[in-house]
Coordinates of C-alpha atoms in Angstrom, one line a residue:
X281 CA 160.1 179.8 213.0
X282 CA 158.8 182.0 209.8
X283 CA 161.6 182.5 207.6
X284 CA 161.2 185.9 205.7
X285 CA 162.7 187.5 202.7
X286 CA 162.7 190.8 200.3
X287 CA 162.1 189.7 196.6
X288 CA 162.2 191.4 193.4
X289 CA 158.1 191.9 192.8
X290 CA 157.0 192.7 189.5
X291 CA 154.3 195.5 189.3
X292 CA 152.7 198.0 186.9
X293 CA 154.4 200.6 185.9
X294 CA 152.8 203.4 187.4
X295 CA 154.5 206.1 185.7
X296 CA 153.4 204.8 182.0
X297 CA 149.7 203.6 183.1
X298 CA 148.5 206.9 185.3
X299 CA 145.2 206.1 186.9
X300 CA 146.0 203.3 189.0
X301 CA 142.3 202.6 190.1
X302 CA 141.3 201.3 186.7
X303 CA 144.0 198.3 187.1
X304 CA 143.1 196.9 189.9
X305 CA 140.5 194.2 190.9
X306 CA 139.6 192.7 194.3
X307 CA 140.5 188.7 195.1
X308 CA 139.6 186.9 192.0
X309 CA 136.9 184.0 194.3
X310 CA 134.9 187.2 195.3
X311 CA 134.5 188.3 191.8
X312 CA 131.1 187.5 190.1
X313 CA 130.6 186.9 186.1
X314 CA 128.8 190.4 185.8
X315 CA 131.8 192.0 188.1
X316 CA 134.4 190.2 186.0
X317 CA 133.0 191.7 182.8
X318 CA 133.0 194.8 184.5
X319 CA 136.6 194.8 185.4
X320 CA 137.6 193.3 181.9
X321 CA 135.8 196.7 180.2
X322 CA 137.6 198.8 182.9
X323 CA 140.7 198.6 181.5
X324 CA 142.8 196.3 178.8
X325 CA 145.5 196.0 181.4
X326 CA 142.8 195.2 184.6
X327 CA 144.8 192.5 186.7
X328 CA 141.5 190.7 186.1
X329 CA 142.8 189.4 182.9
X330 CA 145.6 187.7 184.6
X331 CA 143.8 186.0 187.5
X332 CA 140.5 185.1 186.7
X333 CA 140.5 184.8 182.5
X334 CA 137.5 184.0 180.8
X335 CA 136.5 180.5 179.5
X336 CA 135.6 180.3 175.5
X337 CA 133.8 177.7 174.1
X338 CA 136.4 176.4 172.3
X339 CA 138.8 176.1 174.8
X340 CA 141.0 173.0 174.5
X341 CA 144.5 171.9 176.4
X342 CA 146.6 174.6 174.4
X343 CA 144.2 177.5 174.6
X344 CA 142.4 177.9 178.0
X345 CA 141.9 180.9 180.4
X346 CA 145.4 179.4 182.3
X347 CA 147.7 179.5 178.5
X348 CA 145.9 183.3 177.7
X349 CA 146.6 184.4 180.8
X350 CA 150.4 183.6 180.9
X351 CA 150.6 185.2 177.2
X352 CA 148.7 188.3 178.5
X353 CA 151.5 188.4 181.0
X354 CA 154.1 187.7 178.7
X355 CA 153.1 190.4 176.6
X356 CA 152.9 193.0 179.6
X357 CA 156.1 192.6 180.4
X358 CA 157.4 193.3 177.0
X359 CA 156.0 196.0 176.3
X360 CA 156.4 198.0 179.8
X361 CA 153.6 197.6 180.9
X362 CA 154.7 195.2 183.9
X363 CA 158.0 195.8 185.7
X364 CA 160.4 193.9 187.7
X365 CA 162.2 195.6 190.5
X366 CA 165.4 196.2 190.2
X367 CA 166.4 194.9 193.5
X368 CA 164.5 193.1 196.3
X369 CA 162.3 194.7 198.7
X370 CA 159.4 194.6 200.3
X371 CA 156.2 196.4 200.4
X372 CA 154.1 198.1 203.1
X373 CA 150.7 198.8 202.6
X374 CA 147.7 201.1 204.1
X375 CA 144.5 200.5 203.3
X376 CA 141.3 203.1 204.8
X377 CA 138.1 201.5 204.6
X378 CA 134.9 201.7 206.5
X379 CA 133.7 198.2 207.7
X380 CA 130.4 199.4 208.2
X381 CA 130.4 198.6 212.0
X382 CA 129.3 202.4 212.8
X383 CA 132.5 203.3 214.3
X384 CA 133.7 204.9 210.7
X385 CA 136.8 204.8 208.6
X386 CA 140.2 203.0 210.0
X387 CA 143.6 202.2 208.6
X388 CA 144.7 198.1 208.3
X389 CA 149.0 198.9 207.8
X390 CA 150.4 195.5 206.2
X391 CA 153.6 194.0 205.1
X392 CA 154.0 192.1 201.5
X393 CA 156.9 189.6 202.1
X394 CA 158.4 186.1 200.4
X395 CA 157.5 183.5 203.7
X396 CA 159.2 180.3 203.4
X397 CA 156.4 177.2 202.7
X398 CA 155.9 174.9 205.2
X399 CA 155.2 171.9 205.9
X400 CA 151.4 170.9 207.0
X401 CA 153.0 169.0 210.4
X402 CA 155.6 172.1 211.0
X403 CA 153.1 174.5 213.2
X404 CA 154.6 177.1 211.7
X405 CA 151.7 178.6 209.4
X406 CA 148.6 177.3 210.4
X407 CA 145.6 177.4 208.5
X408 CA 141.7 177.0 210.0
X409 CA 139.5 176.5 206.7
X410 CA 139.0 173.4 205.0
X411 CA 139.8 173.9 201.1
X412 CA 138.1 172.6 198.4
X413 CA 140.3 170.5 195.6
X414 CA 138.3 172.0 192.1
X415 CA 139.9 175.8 193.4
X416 CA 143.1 174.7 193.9
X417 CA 143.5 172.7 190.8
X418 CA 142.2 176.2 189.4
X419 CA 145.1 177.9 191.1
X420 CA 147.7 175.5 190.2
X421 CA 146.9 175.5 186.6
X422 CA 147.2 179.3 186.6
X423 CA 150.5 179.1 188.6
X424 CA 152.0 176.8 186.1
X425 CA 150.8 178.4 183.0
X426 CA 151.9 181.8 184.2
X427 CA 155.1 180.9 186.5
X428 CA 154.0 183.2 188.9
X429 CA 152.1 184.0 192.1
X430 CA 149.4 186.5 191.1
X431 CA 147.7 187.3 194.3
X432 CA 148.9 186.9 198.1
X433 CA 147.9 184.9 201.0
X434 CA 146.7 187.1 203.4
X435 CA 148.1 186.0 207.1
X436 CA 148.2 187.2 210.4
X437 CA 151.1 187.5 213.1
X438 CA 151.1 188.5 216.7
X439 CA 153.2 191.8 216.8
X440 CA 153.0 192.6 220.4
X441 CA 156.2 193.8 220.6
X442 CA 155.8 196.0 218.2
X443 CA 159.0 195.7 216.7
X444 CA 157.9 195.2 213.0
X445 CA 154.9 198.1 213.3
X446 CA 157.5 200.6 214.5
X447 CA 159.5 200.1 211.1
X448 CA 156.7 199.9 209.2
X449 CA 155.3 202.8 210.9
X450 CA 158.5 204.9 210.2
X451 CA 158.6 203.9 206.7
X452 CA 154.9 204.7 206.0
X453 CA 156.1 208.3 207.2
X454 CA 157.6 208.9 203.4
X455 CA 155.6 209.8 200.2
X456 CA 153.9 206.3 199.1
X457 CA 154.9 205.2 195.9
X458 CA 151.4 204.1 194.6
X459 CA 148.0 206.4 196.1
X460 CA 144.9 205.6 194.5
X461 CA 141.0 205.1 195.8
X462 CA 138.8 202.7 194.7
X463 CA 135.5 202.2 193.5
X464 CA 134.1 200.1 196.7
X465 CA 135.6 203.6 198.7
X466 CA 138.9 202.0 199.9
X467 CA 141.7 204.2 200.1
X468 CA 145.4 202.6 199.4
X469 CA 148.9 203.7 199.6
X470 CA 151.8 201.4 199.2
X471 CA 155.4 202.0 199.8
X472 CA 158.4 199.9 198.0
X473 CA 160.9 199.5 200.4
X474 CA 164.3 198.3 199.9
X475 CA 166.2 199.3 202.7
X476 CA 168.5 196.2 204.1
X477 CA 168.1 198.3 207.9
X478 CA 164.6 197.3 207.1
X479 CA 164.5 193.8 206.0
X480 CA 167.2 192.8 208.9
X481 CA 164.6 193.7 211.5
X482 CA 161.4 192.0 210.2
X483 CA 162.8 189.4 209.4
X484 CA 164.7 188.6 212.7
X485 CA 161.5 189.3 214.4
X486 CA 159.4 187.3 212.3
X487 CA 161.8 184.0 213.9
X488 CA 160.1 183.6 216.6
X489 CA 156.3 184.0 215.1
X490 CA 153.6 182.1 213.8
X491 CA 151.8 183.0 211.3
X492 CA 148.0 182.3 211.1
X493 CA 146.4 182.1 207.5
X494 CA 143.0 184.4 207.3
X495 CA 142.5 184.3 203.6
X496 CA 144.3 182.4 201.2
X497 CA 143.9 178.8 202.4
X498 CA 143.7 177.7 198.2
X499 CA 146.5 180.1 196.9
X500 CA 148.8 178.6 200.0
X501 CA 147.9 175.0 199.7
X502 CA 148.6 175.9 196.1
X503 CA 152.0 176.9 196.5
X504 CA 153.1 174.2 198.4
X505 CA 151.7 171.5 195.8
X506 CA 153.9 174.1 193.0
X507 CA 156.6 173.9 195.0
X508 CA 156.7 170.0 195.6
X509 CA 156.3 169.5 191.5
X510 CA 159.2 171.6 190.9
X511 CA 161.5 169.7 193.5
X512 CA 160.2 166.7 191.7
X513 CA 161.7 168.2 188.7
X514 CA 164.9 170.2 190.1
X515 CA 165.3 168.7 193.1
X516 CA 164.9 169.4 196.7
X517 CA 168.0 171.4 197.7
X518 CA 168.5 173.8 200.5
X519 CA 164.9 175.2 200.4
X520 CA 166.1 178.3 199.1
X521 CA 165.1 178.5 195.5
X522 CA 162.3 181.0 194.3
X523 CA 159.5 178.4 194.6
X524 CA 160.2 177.1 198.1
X525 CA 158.4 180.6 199.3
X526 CA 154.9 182.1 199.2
X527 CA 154.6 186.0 198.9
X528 CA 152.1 186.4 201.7
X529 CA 150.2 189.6 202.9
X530 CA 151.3 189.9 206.6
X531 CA 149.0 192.2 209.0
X532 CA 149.7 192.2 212.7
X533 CA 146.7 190.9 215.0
X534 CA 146.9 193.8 217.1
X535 CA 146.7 196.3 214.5
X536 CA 143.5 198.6 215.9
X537 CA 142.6 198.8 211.5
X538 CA 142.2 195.5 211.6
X539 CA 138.6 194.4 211.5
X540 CA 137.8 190.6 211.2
X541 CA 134.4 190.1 210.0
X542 CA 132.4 186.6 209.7
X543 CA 131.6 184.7 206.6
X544 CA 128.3 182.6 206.4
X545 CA 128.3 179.2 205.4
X546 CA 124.5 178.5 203.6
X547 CA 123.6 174.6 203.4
X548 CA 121.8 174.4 200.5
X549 CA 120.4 170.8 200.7
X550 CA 120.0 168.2 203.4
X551 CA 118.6 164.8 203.6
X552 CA 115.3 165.0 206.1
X553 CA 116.5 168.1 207.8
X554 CA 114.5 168.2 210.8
X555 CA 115.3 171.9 213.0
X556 CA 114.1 170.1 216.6
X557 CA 116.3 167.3 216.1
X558 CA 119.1 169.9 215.0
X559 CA 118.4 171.8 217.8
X560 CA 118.2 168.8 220.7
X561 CA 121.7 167.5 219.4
X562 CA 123.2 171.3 219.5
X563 CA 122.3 171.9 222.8
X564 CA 124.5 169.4 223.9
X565 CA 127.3 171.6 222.8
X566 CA 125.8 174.9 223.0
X567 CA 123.6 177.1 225.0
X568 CA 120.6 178.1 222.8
X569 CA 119.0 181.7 222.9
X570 CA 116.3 181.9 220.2
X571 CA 114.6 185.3 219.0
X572 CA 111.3 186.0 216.7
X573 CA 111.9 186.6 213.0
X574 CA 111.2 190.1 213.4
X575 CA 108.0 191.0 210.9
X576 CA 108.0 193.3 207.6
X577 CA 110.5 193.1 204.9
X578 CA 114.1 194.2 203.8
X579 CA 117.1 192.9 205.4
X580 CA 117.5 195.0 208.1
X581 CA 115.1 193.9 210.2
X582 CA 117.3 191.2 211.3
X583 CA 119.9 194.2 212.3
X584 CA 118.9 193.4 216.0
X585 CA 119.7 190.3 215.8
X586 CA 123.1 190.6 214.6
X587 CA 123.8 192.9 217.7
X588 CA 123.0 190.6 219.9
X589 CA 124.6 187.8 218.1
X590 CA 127.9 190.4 218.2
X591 CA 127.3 190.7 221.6
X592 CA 127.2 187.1 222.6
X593 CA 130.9 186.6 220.6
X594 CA 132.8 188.9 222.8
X595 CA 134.1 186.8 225.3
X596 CA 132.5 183.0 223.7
X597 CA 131.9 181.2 220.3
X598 CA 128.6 182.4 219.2
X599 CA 126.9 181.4 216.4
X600 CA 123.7 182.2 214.4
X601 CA 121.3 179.8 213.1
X602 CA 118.3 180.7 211.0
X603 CA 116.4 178.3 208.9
X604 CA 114.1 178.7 205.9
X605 CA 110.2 178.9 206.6
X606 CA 111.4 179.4 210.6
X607 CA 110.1 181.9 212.3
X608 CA 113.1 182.2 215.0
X609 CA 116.1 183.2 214.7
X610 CA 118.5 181.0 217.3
X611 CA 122.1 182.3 218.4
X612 CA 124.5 179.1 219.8
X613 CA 127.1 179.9 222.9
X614 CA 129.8 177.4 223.3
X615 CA 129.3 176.0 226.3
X616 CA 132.5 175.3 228.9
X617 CA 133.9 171.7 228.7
X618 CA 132.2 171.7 224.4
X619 CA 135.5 171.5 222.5
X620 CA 137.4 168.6 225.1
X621 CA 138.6 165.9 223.4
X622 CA 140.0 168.4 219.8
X623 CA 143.0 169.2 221.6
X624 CA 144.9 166.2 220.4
X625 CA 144.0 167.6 216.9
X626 CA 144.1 171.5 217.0
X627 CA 146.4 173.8 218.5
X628 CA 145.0 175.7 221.5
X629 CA 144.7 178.8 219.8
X630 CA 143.1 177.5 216.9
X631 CA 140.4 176.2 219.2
X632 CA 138.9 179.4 219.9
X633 CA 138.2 180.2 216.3
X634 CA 134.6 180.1 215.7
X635 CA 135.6 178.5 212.5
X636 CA 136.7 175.5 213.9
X637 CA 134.0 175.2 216.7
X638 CA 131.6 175.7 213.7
X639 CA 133.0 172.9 211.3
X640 CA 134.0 170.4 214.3
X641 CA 130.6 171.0 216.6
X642 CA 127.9 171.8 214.2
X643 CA 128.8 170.6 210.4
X644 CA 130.8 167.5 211.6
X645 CA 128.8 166.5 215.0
X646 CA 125.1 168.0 214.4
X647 CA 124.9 167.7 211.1
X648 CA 126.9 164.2 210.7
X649 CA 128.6 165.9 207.2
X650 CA 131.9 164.0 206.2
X651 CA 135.4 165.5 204.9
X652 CA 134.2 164.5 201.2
X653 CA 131.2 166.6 202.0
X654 CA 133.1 169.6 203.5
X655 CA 134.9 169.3 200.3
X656 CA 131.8 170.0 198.3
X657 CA 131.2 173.3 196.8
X658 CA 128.0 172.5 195.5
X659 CA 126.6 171.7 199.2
X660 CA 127.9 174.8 201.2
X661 CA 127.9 178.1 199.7
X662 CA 129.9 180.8 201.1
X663 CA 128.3 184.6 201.6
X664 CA 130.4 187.7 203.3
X665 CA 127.5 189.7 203.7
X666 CA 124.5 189.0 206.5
X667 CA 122.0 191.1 205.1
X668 CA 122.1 188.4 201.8
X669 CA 122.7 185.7 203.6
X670 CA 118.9 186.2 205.0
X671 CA 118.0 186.8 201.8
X672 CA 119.1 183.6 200.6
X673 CA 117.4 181.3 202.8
X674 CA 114.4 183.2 202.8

């Protein structure tokens, strides 16, 4: 079962700081150098100053982006500029935003809870991304210089009965505490809740959920090595003290503003790649479409493609293949029977992530590439948008 629980957050003091927009940065591993400059001239209060510090040349053991941060935060705090919530609560959120799809703006509602760590065997909170061990000993270093868990861990619920989007829908019926827009042209409202009615009914609902990780994997994996080095220091207990949770970002799965979009994994070198041998040992998995590299130049030329690559991933795993100097353009379909033999391993639900098909099929099985190699940043680069990921190999 997820266990729940208000907390007393700390936040900006939105009555002393006025435009709220100028504070604010998005997740700090999305954030390039000229971006974090950006954010650190937007404001001398921008939360980027807190998560994602810069490094000096001098830095040594005692003075580092981790130590400056905490002191930043130290020195917030005393001087009003962060404050701590007189009692616990919890915090919806509504964000508008325009995923590009065509199908214009939408509303994602969220919850911002304390959810109890877990174990990695419980099956409570399951995660589907392999995590790489430089970010997390970035994370961990920040959490114990600072004390504190900067930025959530986004995660997803089934809330089919629609217990905990009725409260959160009558709450969000008030005057939000916090309105502002941003830059990238998200709206978001938040709402500080501290009603016991309220908390009484997530969290008895929540009981009976699981809750499935979709962004976060490092700040979560984080918190559970944080938490085990302060029961090494305090002692285990009855799994209530303030480091034995996680504040987690909780949408519900059926939420119509939710939009889940893909994120491209670029191989940036290989040993004696050869795409016909790729291709031969993929088809033993997958059904292969292929489509001509369309001719001309700019990205969206290959706007085709992704609708039919869409397409395909309505009711299957489909996934896109493109290599450099090719000139096709292949799309993968799971075929039945592909995944037998991972259900000793996976839950069933995880199965049908194209994640997991993606890692366990094509990086593990085609390509031959190892856990240490997964665990490589420099080999596999990451890239939300399509248009660039084209780009990139081209």
């Amino acid at each position: 079962m997820a266990i729940i629980a208000p907390f007393r957050g700390l936040t900006y003091n939105f009555k002393k700081l006025g435009e709220i927009s100028r504070l604010t940065a998005p997740p700090y591993d999305v954030i390039n150098e000229r971006e974090q400059e950006e954010y650190h001239n937007a404001h001398p209060n921008n939360v980027i100053r807190l998560i994602l510090g810069k490094k000096k040349s001098g830095d040594s053991d005692s003075d580092n982006r981790y130590t400056r941060s905490a002191l930043e935060m130290k020195k917030w705090e005393q001087e009003g500029i962060l404050v701590r919530s007189e009692r616990p609560a919890m915090y919806i959120t509504a964000q508008d935003y325009d995923p590009g799809d065509g199908k214009g703006r939408r509303t994602r509602w969220g919850l911002i809870t304390l959810v109890r760590i877990e174990e990695e065997d419980s099956r409570v909170i399951l995660p589907h991304e392999k995590t790489f061990s430089a970010h997390k000993d970035d994370r961990l270093k920040l959490m114990r210089a600072c004390s504190a868990q900067l930025s959530q861990v986004f995660g997803l619920y089934d809330g089919s009965d629609s217990i905990i989007s009725g409260c959160i829908e009558e709450a969000g019926r008030a005057e939000p505490d916090v309105s502002f827009d941003f830059k990238d042209g998200t709206s978001h409202r938040m709402w500080i809740i501290e009603d016991r009615g309220f908390f009484k009914k997530v969290t008895d609902s929540m009981k009976d959920k699981l809750i499935f990780i979709a962004d976060g994997h490092h700040r979560y994996e984080t918190s559970r090595n944080f938490r085990n080095l302060m029961r090494e220091k305090y002692g285990k207990g009855n799994g209530d003290k303030a480091y034995d949770y996680v504040v987690m970002y909780l949408a519900d799965m059926n939420d119509k503003g939710l939009t889940i979009l893909p994120t491209h994994r670029l191989i940036k070198e290989y040993k004696a790649f050869n795409k016909d041998e790729f291709l031969k040992k993929a088809g033993e998995y997958f059904a292969i479409e292929e489509m001509p590299v369309p001719e001309g130049a700019g990205w969206d030329r290959f706007l085709e493609f992704g609708r039919v690559l869409e397409e395909r991933g309505r009711d299957n795993s489909a996934i896109g293949f493109y290599c450099h100097k090719s000139d096709r353009c292949h799309i993968l379909s799971l075929l039945p029977g592909a995944m037998d033999g991972e259900e000793e391993s996976l839950q069933p639900s995880l199965m049908k992530l194209d994640v997991i098909v993606l890692t366990r099929l094509i990086l593990n099985n085609c390509l031959g590439f190892t856990k240490e190699d997964l665990d490589n940043d420099k080999l596999i680069r990451y890239v939300s948008n399509m248009a660039h990921s084209f780009e990139l190999v081209e």
